[in-house]
mmCIF file with all atom_site columns, C-alpha atoms in Angstrom:
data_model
loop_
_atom_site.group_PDB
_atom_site.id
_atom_site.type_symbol
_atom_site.label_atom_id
_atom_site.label_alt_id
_atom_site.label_comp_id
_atom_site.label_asym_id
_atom_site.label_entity_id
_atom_site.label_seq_id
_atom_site.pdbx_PDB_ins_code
_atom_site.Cartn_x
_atom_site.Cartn_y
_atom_site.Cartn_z
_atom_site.occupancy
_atom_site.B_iso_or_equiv
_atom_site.pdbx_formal_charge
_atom_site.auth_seq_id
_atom_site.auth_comp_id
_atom_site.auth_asym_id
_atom_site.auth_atom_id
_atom_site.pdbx_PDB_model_num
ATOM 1   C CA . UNK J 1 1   ? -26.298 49.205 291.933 1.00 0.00 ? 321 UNK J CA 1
ATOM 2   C CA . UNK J 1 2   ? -28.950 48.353 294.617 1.00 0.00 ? 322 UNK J CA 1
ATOM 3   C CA . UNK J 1 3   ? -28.342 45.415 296.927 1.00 0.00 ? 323 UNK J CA 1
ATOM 4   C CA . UNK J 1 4   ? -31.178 43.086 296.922 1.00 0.00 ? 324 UNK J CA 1
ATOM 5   C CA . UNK J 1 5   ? -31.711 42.252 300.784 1.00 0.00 ? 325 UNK J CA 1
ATOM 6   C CA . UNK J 1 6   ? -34.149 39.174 299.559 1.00 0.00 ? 326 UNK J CA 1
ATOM 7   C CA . UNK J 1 7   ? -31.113 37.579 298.028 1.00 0.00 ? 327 UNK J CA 1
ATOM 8   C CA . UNK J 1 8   ? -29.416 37.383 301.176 1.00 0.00 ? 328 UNK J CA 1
ATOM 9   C CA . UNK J 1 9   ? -32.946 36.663 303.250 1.00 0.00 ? 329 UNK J CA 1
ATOM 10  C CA . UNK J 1 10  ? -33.291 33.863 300.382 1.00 0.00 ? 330 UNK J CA 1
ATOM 11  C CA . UNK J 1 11  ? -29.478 32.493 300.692 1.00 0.00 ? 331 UNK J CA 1
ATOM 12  C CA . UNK J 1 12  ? -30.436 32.155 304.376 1.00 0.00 ? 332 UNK J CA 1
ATOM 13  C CA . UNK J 1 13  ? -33.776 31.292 305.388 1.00 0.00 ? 333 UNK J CA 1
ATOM 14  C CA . UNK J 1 14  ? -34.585 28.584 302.921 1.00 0.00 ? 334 UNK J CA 1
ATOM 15  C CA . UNK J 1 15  ? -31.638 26.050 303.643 1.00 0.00 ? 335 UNK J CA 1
ATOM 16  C CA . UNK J 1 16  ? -31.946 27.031 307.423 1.00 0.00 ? 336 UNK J CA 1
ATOM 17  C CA . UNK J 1 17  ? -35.410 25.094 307.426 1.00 0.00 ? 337 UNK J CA 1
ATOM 18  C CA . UNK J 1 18  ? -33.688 22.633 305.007 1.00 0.00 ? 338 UNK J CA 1
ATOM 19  C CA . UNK J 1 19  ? -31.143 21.890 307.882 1.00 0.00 ? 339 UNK J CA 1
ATOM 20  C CA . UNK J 1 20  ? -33.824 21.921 310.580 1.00 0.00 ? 340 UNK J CA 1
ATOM 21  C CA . UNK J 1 21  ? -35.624 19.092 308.306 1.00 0.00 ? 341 UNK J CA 1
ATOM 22  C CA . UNK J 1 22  ? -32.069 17.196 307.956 1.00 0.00 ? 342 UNK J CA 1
ATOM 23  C CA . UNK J 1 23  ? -31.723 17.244 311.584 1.00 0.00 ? 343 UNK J CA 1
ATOM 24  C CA . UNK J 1 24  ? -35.081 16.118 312.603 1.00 0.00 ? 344 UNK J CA 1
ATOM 25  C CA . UNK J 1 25  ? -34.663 13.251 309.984 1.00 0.00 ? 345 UNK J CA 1
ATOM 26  C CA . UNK J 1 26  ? -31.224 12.239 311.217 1.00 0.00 ? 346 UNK J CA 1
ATOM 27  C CA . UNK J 1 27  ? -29.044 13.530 307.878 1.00 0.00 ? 347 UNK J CA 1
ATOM 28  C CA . UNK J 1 28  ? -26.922 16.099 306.817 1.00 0.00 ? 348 UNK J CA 1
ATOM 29  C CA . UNK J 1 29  ? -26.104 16.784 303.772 1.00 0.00 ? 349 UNK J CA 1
ATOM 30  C CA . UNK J 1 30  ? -23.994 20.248 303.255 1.00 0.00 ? 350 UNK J CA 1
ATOM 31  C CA . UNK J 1 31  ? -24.081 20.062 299.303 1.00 0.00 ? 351 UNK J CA 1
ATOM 32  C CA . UNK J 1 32  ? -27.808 20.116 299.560 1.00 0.00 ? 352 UNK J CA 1
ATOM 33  C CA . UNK J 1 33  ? -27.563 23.196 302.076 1.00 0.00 ? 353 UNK J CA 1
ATOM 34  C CA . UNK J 1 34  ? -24.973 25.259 299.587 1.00 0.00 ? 354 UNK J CA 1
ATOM 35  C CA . UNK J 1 35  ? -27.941 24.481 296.619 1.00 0.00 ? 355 UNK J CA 1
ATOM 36  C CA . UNK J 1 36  ? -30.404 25.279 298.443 1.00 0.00 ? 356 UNK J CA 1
ATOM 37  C CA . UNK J 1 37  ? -28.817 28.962 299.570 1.00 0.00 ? 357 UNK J CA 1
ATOM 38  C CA . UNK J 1 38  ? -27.856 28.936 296.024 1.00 0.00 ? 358 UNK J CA 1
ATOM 39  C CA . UNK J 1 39  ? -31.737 28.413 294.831 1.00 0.00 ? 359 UNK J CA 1
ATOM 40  C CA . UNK J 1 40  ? -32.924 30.229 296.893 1.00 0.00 ? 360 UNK J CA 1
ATOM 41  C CA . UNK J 1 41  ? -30.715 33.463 296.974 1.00 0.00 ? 361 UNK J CA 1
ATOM 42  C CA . UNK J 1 42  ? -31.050 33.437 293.152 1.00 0.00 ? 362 UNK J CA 1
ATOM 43  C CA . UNK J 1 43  ? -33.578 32.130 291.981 1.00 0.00 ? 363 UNK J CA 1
ATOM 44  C CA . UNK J 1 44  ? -36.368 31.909 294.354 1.00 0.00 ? 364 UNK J CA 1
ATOM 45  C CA . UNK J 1 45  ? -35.744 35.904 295.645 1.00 0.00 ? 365 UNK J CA 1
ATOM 46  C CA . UNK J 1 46  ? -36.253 37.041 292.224 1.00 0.00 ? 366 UNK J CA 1
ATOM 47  C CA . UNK J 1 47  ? -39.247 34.287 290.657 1.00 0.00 ? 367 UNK J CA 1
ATOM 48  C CA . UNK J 1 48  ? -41.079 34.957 294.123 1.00 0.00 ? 368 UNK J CA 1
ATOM 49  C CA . UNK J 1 49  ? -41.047 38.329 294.570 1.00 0.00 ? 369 UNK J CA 1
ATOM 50  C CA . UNK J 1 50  ? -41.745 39.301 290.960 1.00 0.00 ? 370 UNK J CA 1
ATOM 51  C CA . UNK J 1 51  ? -44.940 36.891 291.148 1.00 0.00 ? 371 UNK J CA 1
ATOM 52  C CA . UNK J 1 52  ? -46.094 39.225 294.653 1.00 0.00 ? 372 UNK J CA 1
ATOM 53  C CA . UNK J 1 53  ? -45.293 42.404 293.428 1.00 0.00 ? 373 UNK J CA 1
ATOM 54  C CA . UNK J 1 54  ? -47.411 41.271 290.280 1.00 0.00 ? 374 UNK J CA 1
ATOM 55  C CA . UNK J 1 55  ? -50.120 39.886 292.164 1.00 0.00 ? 375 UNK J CA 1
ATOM 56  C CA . UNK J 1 56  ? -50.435 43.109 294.408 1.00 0.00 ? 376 UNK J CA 1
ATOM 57  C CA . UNK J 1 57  ? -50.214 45.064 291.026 1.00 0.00 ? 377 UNK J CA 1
ATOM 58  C CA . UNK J 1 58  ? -53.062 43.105 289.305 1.00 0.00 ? 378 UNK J CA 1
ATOM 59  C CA . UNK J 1 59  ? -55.669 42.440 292.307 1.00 0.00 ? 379 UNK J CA 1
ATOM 60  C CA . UNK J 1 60  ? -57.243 43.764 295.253 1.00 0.00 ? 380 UNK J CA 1
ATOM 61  C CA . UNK J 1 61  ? -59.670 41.175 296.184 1.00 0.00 ? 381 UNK J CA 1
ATOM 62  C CA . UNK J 1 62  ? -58.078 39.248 299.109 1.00 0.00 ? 382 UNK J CA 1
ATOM 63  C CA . UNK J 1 63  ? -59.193 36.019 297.982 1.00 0.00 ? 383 UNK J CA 1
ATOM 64  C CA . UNK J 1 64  ? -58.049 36.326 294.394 1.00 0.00 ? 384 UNK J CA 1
ATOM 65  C CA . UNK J 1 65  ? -54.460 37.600 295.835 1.00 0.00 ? 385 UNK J CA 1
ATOM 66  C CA . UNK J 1 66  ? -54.416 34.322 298.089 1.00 0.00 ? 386 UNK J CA 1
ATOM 67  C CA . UNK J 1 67  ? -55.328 31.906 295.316 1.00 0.00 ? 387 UNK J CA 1
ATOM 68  C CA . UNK J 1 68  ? -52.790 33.438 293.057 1.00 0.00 ? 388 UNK J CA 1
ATOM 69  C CA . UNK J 1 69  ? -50.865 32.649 295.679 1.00 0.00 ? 389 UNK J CA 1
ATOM 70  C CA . UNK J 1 70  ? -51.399 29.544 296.163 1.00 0.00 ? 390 UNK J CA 1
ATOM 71  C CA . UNK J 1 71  ? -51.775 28.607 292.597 1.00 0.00 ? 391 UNK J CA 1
ATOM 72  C CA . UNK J 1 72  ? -47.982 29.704 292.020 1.00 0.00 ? 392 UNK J CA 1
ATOM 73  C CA . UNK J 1 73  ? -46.886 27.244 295.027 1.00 0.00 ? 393 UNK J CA 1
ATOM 74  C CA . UNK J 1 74  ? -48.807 24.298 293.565 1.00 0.00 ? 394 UNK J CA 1
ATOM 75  C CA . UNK J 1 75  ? -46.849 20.812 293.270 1.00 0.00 ? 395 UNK J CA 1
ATOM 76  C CA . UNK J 1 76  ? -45.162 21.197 289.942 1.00 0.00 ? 396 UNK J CA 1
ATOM 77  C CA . UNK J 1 77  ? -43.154 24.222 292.194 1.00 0.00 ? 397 UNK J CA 1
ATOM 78  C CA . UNK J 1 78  ? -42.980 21.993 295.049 1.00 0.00 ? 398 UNK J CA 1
ATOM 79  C CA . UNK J 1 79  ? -42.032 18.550 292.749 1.00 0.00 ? 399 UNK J CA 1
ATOM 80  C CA . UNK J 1 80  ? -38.778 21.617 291.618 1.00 0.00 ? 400 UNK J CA 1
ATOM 81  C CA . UNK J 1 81  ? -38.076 22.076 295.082 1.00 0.00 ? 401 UNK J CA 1
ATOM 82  C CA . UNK J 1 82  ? -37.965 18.138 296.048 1.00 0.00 ? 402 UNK J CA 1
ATOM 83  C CA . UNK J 1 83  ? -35.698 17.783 292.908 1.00 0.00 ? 403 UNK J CA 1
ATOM 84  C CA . UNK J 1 84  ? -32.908 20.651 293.266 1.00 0.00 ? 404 UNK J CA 1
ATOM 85  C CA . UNK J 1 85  ? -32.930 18.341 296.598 1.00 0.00 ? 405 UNK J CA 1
ATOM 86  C CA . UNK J 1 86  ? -32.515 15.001 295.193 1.00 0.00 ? 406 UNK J CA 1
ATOM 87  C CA . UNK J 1 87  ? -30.051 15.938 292.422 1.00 0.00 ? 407 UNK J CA 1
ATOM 88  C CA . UNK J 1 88  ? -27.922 17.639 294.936 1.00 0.00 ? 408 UNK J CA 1
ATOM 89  C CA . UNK J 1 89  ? -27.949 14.429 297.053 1.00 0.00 ? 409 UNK J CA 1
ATOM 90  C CA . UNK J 1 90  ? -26.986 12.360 294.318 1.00 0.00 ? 410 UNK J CA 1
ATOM 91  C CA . UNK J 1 91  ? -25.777 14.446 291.272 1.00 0.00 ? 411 UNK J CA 1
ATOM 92  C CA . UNK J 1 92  ? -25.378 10.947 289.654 1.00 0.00 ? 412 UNK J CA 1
ATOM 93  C CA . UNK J 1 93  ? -28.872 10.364 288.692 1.00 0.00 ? 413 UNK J CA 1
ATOM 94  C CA . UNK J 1 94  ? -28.664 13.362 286.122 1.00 0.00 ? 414 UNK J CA 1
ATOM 95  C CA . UNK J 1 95  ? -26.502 11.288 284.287 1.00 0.00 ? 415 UNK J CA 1
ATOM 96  C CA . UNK J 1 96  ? -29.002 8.950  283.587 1.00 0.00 ? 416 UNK J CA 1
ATOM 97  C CA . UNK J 1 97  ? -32.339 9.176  282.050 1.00 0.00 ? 417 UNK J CA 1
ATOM 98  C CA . UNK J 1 98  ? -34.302 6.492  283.428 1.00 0.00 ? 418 UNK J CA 1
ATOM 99  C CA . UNK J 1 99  ? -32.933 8.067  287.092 1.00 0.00 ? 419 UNK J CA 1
ATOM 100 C CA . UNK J 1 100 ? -34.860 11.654 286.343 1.00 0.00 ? 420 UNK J CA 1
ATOM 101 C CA . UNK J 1 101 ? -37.507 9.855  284.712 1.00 0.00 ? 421 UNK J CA 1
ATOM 102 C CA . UNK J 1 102 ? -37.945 8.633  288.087 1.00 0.00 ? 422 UNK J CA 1
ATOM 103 C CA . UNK J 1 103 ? -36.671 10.773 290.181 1.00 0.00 ? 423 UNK J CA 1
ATOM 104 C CA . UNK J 1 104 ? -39.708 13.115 288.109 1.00 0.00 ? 424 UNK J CA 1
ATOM 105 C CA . UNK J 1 105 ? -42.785 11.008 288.784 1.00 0.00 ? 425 UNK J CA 1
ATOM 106 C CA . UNK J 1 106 ? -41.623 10.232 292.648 1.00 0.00 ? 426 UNK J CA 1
ATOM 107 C CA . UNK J 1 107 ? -41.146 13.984 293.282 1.00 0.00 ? 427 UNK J CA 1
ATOM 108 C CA . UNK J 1 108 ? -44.344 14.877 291.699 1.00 0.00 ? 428 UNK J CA 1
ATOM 109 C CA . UNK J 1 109 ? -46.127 12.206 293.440 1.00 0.00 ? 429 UNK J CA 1
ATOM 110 C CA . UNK J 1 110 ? -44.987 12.878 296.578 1.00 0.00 ? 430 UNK J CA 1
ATOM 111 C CA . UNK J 1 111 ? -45.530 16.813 296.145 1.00 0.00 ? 431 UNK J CA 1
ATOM 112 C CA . UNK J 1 112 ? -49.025 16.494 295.358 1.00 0.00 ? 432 UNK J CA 1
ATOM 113 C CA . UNK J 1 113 ? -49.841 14.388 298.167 1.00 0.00 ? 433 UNK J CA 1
ATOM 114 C CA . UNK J 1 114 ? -48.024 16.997 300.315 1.00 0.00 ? 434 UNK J CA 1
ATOM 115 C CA . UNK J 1 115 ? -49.929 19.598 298.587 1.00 0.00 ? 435 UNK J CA 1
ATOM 116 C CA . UNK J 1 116 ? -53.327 18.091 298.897 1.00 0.00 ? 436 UNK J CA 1
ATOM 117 C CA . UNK J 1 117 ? -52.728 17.335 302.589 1.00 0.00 ? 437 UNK J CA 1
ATOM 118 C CA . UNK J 1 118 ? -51.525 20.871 303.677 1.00 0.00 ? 438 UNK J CA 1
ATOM 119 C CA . UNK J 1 119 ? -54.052 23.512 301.670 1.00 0.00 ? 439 UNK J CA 1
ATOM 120 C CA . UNK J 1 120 ? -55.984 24.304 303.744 1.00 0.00 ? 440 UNK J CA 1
ATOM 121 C CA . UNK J 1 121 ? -53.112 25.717 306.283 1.00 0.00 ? 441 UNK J CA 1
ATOM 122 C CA . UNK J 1 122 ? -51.486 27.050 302.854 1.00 0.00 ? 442 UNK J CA 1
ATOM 123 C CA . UNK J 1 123 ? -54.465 29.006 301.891 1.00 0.00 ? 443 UNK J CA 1
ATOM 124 C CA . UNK J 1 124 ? -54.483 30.270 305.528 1.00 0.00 ? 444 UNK J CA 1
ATOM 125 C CA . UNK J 1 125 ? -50.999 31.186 305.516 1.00 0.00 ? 445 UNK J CA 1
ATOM 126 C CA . UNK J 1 126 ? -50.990 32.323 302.354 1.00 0.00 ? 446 UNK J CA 1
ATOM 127 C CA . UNK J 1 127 ? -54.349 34.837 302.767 1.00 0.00 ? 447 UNK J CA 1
ATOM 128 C CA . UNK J 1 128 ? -52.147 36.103 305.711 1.00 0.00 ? 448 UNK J CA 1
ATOM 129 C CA . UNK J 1 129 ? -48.660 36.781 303.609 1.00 0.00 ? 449 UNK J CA 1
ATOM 130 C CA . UNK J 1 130 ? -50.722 38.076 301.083 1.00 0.00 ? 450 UNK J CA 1
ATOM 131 C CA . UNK J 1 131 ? -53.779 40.813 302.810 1.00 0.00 ? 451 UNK J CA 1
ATOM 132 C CA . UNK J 1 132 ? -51.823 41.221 305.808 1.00 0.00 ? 452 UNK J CA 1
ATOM 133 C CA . UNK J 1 133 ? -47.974 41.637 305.671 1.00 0.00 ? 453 UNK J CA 1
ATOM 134 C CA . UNK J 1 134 ? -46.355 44.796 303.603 1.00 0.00 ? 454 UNK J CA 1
ATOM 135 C CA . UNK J 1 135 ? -45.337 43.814 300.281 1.00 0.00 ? 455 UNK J CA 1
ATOM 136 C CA . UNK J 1 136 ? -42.003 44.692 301.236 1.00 0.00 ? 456 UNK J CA 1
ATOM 137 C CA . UNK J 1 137 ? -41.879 41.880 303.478 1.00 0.00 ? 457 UNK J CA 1
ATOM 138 C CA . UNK J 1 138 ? -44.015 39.292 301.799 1.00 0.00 ? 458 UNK J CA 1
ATOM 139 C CA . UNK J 1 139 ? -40.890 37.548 300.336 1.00 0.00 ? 459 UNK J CA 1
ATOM 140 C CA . UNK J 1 140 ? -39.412 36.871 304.018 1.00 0.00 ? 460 UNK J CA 1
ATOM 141 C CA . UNK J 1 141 ? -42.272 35.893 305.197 1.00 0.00 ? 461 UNK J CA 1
ATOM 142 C CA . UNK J 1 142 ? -43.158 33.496 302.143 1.00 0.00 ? 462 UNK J CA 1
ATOM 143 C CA . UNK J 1 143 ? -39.635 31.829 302.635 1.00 0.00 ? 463 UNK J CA 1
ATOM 144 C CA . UNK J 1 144 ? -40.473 31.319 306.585 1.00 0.00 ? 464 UNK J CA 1
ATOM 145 C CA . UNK J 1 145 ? -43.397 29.357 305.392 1.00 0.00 ? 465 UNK J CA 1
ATOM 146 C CA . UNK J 1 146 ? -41.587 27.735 303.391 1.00 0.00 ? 466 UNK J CA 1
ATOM 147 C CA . UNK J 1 147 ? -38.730 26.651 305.882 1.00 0.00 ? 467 UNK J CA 1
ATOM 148 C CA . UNK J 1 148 ? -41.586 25.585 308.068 1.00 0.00 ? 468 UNK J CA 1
ATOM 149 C CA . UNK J 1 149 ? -43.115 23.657 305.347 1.00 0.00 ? 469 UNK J CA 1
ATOM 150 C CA . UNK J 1 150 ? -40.237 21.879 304.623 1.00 0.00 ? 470 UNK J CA 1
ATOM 151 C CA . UNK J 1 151 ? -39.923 20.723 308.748 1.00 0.00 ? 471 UNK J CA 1
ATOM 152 C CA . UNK J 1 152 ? -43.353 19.719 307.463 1.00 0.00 ? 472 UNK J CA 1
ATOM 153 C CA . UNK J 1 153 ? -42.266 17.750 305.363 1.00 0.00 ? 473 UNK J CA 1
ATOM 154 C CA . UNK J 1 154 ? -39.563 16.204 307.099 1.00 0.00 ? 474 UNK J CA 1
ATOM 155 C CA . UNK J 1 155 ? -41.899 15.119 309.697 1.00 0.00 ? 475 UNK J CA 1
ATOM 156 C CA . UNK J 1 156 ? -44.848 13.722 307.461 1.00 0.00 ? 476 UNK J CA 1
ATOM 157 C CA . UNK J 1 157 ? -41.733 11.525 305.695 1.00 0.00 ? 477 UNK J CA 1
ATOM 158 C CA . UNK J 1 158 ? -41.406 9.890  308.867 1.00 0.00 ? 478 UNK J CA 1
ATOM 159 C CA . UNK J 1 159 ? -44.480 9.413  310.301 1.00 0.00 ? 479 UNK J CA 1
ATOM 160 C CA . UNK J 1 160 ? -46.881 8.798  306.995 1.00 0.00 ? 480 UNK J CA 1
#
């Protein structure tokens, strides 16, 4: 059986830019680091690169491989992402359903306001992981963005 070096790219990249985030926001949080290598050793190494080997597959137009891109990484992804971060914080709010009802709506909220307010360096970003970097690499690459995106985020959370 093949080892999958994205796994282990995944299981580190993602909650290194989670901890740079933590640490520019003044937390730390190491249950939120262990789901986050967990996420995104597992799951994210597999959902991601499936969707760029299948966007490489199905088009060659630049443009059309950047907006599939994008369109994968749009806030109901992102609204995910916030909440495998909340529920790891406090695991207690999936105990009750007026706490994910919540929990939902601000994470969606907030990740479409996020969204909205970073596309255009997205779709640059993403036109550059997509036309320019091997397929072989896209997946690190897309998880770098992502680990800078969420230092992003930890910064807009402060100052907006």
């Amino acid at each position: 059986m093949k080892f999958n070096k994205d796994i282990l790219k995944g299981f580190i990249i993602y909650p290194l830019g989670d901890l740079i985030a933590q640490i520019i926001i003044g937390e730390f949080h190491l249950i939120r680091l262990l789901v986050l290598a967990l996420i995104g050793g597992f799951l994210y190494s597999y959902e991601i690169g499936k969707w760029f080997a299948f966007i490489e597959k199905k088009s060659k137009n630049a443009y059309s491989k950047t907006l599939l891109a994008v369109l994968f990484f749009n806030p109901l992804w992102i609204t995910r992402h916030f909440l495998f971060i909340e529920f790891s914080m406090f695991p207690e709010k999936l105990f009750s359903l007026s706490s994910i009802e919540l929990s939902i709506e601000t994470a969606f909220f907030s990740s479409l306001k996020t969204f909205i307010a970073s596309i255009i360096f997205t779709i640059i970003a993403n036109y550059i992981i997509q036309n320019i970097i091997h397929l072989k690499y896209r997946f690190m690459s897309s998880a770098i963005f992502s680990a800078l995106m969420n230092i992003y985020y930890a910064l807009s959370k402060m100052y907006f």
